[in-house]
PDB file of C-alpha atoms in Angstrom:
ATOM      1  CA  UNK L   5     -45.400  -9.263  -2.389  1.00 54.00           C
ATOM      2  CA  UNK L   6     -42.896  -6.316  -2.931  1.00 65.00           C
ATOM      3  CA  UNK L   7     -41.883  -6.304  -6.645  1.00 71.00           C
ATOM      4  CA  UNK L   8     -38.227  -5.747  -7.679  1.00 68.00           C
ATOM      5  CA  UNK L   9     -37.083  -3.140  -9.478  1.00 80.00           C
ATOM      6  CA  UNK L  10     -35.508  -3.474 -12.886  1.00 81.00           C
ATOM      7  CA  UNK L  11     -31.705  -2.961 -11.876  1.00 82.00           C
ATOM      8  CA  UNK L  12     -32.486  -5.115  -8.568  1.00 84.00           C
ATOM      9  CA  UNK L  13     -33.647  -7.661 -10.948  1.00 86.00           C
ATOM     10  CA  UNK L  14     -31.118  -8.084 -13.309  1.00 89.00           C
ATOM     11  CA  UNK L  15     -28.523  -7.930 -10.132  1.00 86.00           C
ATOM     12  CA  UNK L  16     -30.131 -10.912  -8.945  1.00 87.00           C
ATOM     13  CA  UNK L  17     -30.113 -12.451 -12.116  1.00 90.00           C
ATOM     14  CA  UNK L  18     -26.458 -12.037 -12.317  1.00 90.00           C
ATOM     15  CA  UNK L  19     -25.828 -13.054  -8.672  1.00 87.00           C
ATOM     16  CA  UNK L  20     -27.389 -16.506  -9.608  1.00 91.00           C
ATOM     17  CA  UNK L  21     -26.400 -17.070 -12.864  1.00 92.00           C
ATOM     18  CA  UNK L  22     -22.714 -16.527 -11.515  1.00 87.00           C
ATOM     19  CA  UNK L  23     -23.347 -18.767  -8.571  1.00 88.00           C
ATOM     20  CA  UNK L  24     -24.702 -21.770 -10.735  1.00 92.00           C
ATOM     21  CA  UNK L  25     -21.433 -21.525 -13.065  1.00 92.00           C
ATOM     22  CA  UNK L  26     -19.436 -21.502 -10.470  1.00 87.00           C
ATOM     23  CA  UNK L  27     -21.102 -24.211  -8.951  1.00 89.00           C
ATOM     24  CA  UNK L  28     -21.200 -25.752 -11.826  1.00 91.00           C
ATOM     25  CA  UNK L  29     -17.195 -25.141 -12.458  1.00 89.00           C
ATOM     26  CA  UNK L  30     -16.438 -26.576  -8.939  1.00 84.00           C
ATOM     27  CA  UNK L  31     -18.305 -29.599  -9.641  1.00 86.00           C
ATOM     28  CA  UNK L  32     -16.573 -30.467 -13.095  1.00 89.00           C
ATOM     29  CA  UNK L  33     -13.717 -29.752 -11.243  1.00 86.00           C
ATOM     30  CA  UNK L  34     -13.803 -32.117  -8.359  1.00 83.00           C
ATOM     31  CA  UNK L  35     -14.936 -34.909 -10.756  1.00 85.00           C
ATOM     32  CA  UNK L  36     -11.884 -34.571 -12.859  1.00 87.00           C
ATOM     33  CA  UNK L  37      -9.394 -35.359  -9.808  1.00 84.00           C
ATOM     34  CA  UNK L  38      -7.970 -38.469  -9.450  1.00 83.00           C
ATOM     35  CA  UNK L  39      -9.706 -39.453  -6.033  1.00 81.00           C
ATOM     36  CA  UNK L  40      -8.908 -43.109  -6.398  1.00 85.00           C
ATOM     37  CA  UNK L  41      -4.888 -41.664  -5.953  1.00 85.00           C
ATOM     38  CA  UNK L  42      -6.047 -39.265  -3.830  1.00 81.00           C
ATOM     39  CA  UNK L  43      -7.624 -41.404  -1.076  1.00 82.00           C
ATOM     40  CA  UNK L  44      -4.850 -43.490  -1.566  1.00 85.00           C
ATOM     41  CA  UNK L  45      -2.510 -41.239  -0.499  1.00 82.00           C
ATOM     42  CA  UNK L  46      -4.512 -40.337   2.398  1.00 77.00           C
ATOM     43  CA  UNK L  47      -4.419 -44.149   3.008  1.00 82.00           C
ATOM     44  CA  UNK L  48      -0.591 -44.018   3.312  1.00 88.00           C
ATOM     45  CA  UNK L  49      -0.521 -41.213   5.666  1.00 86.00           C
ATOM     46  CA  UNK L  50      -2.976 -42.935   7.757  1.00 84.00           C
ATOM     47  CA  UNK L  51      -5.969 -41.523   8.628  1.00 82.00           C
ATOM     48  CA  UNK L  52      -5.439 -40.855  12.240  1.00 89.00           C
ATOM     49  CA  UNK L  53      -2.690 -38.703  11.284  1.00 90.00           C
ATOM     50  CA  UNK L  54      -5.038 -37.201   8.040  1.00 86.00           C
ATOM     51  CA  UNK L  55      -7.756 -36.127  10.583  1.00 90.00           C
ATOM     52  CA  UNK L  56      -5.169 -34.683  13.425  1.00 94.00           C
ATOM     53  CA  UNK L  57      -3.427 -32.977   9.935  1.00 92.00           C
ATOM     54  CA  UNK L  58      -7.433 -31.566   9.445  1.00 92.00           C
ATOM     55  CA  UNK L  59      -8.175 -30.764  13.033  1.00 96.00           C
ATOM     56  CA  UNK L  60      -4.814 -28.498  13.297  1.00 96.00           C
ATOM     57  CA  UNK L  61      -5.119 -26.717  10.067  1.00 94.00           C
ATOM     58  CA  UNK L  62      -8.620 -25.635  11.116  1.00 95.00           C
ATOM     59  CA  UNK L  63      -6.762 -24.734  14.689  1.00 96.00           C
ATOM     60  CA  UNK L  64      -4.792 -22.632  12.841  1.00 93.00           C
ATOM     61  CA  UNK L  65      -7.545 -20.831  10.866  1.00 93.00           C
ATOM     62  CA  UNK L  66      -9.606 -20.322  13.911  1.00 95.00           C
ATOM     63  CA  UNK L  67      -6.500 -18.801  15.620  1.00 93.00           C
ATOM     64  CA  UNK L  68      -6.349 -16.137  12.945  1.00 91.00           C
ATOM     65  CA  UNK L  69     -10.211 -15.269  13.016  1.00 94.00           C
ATOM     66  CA  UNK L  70      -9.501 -14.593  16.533  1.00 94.00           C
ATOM     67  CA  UNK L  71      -6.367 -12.626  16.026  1.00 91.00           C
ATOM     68  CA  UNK L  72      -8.260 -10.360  13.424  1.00 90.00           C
ATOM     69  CA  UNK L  73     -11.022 -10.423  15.804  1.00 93.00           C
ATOM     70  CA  UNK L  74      -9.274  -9.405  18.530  1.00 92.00           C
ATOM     71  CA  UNK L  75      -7.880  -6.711  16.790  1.00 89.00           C
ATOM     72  CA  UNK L  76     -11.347  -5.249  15.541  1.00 88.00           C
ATOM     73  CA  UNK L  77     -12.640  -4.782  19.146  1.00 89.00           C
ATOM     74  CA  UNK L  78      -9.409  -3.099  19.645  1.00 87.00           C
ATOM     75  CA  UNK L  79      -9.890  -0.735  17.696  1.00 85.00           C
ATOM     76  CA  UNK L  80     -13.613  -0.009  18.759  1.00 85.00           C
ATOM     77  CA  UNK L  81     -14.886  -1.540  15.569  1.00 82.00           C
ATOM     78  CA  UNK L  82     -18.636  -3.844  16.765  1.00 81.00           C
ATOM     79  CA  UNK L  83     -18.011  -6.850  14.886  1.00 84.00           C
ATOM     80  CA  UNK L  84     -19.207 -10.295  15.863  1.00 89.00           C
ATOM     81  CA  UNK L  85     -16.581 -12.925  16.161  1.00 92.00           C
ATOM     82  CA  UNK L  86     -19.288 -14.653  13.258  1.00 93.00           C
ATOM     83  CA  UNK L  87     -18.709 -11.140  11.177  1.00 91.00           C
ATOM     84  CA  UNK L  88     -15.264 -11.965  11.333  1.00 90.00           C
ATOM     85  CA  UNK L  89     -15.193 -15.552  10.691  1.00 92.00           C
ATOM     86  CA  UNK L  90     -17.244 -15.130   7.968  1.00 91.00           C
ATOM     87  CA  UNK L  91     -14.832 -12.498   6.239  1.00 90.00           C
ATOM     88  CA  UNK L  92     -11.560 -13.825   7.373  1.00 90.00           C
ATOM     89  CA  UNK L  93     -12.922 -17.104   5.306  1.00 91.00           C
ATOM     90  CA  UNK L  94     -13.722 -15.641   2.600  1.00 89.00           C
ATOM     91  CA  UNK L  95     -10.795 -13.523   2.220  1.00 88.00           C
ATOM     92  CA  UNK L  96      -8.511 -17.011   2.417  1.00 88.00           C
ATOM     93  CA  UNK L  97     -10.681 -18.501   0.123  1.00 86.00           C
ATOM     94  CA  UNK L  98     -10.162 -15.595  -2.667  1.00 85.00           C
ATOM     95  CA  UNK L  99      -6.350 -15.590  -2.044  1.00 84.00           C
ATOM     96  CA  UNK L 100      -6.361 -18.950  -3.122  1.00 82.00           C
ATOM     97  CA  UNK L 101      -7.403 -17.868  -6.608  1.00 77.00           C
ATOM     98  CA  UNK L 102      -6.598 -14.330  -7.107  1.00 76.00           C
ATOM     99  CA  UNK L 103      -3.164 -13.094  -8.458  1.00 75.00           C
ATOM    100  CA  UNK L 104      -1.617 -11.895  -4.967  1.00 75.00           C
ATOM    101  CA  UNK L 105      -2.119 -12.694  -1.170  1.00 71.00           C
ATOM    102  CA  UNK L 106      -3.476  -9.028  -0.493  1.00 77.00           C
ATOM    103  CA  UNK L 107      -6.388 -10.049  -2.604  1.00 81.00           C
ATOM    104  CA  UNK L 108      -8.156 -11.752   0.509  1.00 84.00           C
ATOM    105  CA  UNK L 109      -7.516  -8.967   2.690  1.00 86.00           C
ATOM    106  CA  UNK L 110      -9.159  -6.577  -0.161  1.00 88.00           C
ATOM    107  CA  UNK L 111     -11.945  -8.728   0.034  1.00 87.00           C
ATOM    108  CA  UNK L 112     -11.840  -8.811   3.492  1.00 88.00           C
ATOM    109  CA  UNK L 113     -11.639  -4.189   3.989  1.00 88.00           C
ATOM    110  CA  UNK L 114     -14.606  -4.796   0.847  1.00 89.00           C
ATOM    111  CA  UNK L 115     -17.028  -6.803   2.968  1.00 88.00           C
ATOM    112  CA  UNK L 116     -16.402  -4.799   6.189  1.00 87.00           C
ATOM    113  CA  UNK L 117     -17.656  -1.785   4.634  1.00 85.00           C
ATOM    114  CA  UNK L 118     -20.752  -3.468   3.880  1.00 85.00           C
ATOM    115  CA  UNK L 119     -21.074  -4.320   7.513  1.00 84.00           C
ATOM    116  CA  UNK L 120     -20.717  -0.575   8.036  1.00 85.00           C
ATOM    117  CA  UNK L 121     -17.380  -0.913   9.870  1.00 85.00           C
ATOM    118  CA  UNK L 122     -14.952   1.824   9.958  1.00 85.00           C
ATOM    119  CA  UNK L 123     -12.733   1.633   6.992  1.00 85.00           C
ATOM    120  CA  UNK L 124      -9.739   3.076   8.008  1.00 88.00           C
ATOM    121  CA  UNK L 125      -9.481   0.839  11.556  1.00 87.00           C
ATOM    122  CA  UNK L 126     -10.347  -2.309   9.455  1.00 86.00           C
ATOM    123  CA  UNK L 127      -7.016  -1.273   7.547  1.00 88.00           C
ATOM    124  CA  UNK L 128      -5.449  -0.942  10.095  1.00 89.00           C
ATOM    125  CA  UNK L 129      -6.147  -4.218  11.745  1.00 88.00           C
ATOM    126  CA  UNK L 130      -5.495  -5.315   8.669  1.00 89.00           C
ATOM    127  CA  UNK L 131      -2.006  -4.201   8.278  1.00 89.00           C
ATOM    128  CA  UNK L 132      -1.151  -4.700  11.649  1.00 90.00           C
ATOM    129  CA  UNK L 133      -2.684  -8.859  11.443  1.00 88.00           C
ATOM    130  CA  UNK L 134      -0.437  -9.370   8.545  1.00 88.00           C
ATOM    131  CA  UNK L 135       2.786  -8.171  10.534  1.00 91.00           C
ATOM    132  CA  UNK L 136       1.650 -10.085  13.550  1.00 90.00           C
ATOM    133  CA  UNK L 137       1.611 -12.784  10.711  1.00 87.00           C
ATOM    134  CA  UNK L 138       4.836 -12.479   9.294  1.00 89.00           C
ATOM    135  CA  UNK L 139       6.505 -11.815  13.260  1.00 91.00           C
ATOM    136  CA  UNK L 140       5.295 -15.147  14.210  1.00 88.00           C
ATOM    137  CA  UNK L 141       6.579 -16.831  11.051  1.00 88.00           C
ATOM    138  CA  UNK L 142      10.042 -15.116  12.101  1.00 92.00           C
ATOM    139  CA  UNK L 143       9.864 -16.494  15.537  1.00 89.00           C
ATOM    140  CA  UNK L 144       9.195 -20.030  14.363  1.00 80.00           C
TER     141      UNK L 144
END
């Protein structure tokens, strides 16, 4: 068995310690909401029209993996349409906690670097996903 080195080590020790509070933080937080309210509200609404509510919101997330996809193989970067699910996830997910919207897409140019993407056509798609974005929020 290979044996870490001493910065590797302590990289993974941070890595897991800040997964477990995190985890940890999630948890406490989901078992301080009021799901008996919750689900009734969802009871209200119905749950045919709960799950339909579900179905199109995950529509709508898919549609703008492949719209950053698309864009990527446009621009001759060799990501998989996983690569960019993967990212464009995670980007939404850390706009919904850091200070601004561009935070995701940050993320997003961050973790495309890693996959040894071209930086400058990531930005690129980048920029030009977020005025597709806004263009189609004009038009409806």
């Amino acid at each position: 068995m290979k044996q870490l080195s001493s910065q590797r080590r302590w990289v993974l020790v941070l890595r897991v310690t800040g997964t477990l509070l995190t985890l940890g933080l999630v948890v406490r937080w989901i078992s301080q909401q009021g799901w008996d309210e919750i689900l009734e509200s969802v009871g209200q609404i119905g749950w045919p029209l709960s799950t339909l509510a579900l179905l199109m919101l995950m529509i709508s997330r898919m549609a703008v993996v492949a719209r950053w996809f698309v864009l990527l193989q446009g621009a001759g970067n060799a990501a998989s349409y996983w690569e960019a699910a993967r990212l464009t996830f995670a980007g939404m997910f850390a706009s919904n906690f850091l200070p601004t919207t561009i935070g995701g897409d940050v993320l997003r140019l961050a973790a495309a670097k890693q996959l040894r993407l071209d930086r400058a056509t990531c930005a690129a798609s980048l920029v030009v996903d977020r005025l597709v974005a806004m263009a189609g929020m004009v038009l409806v």
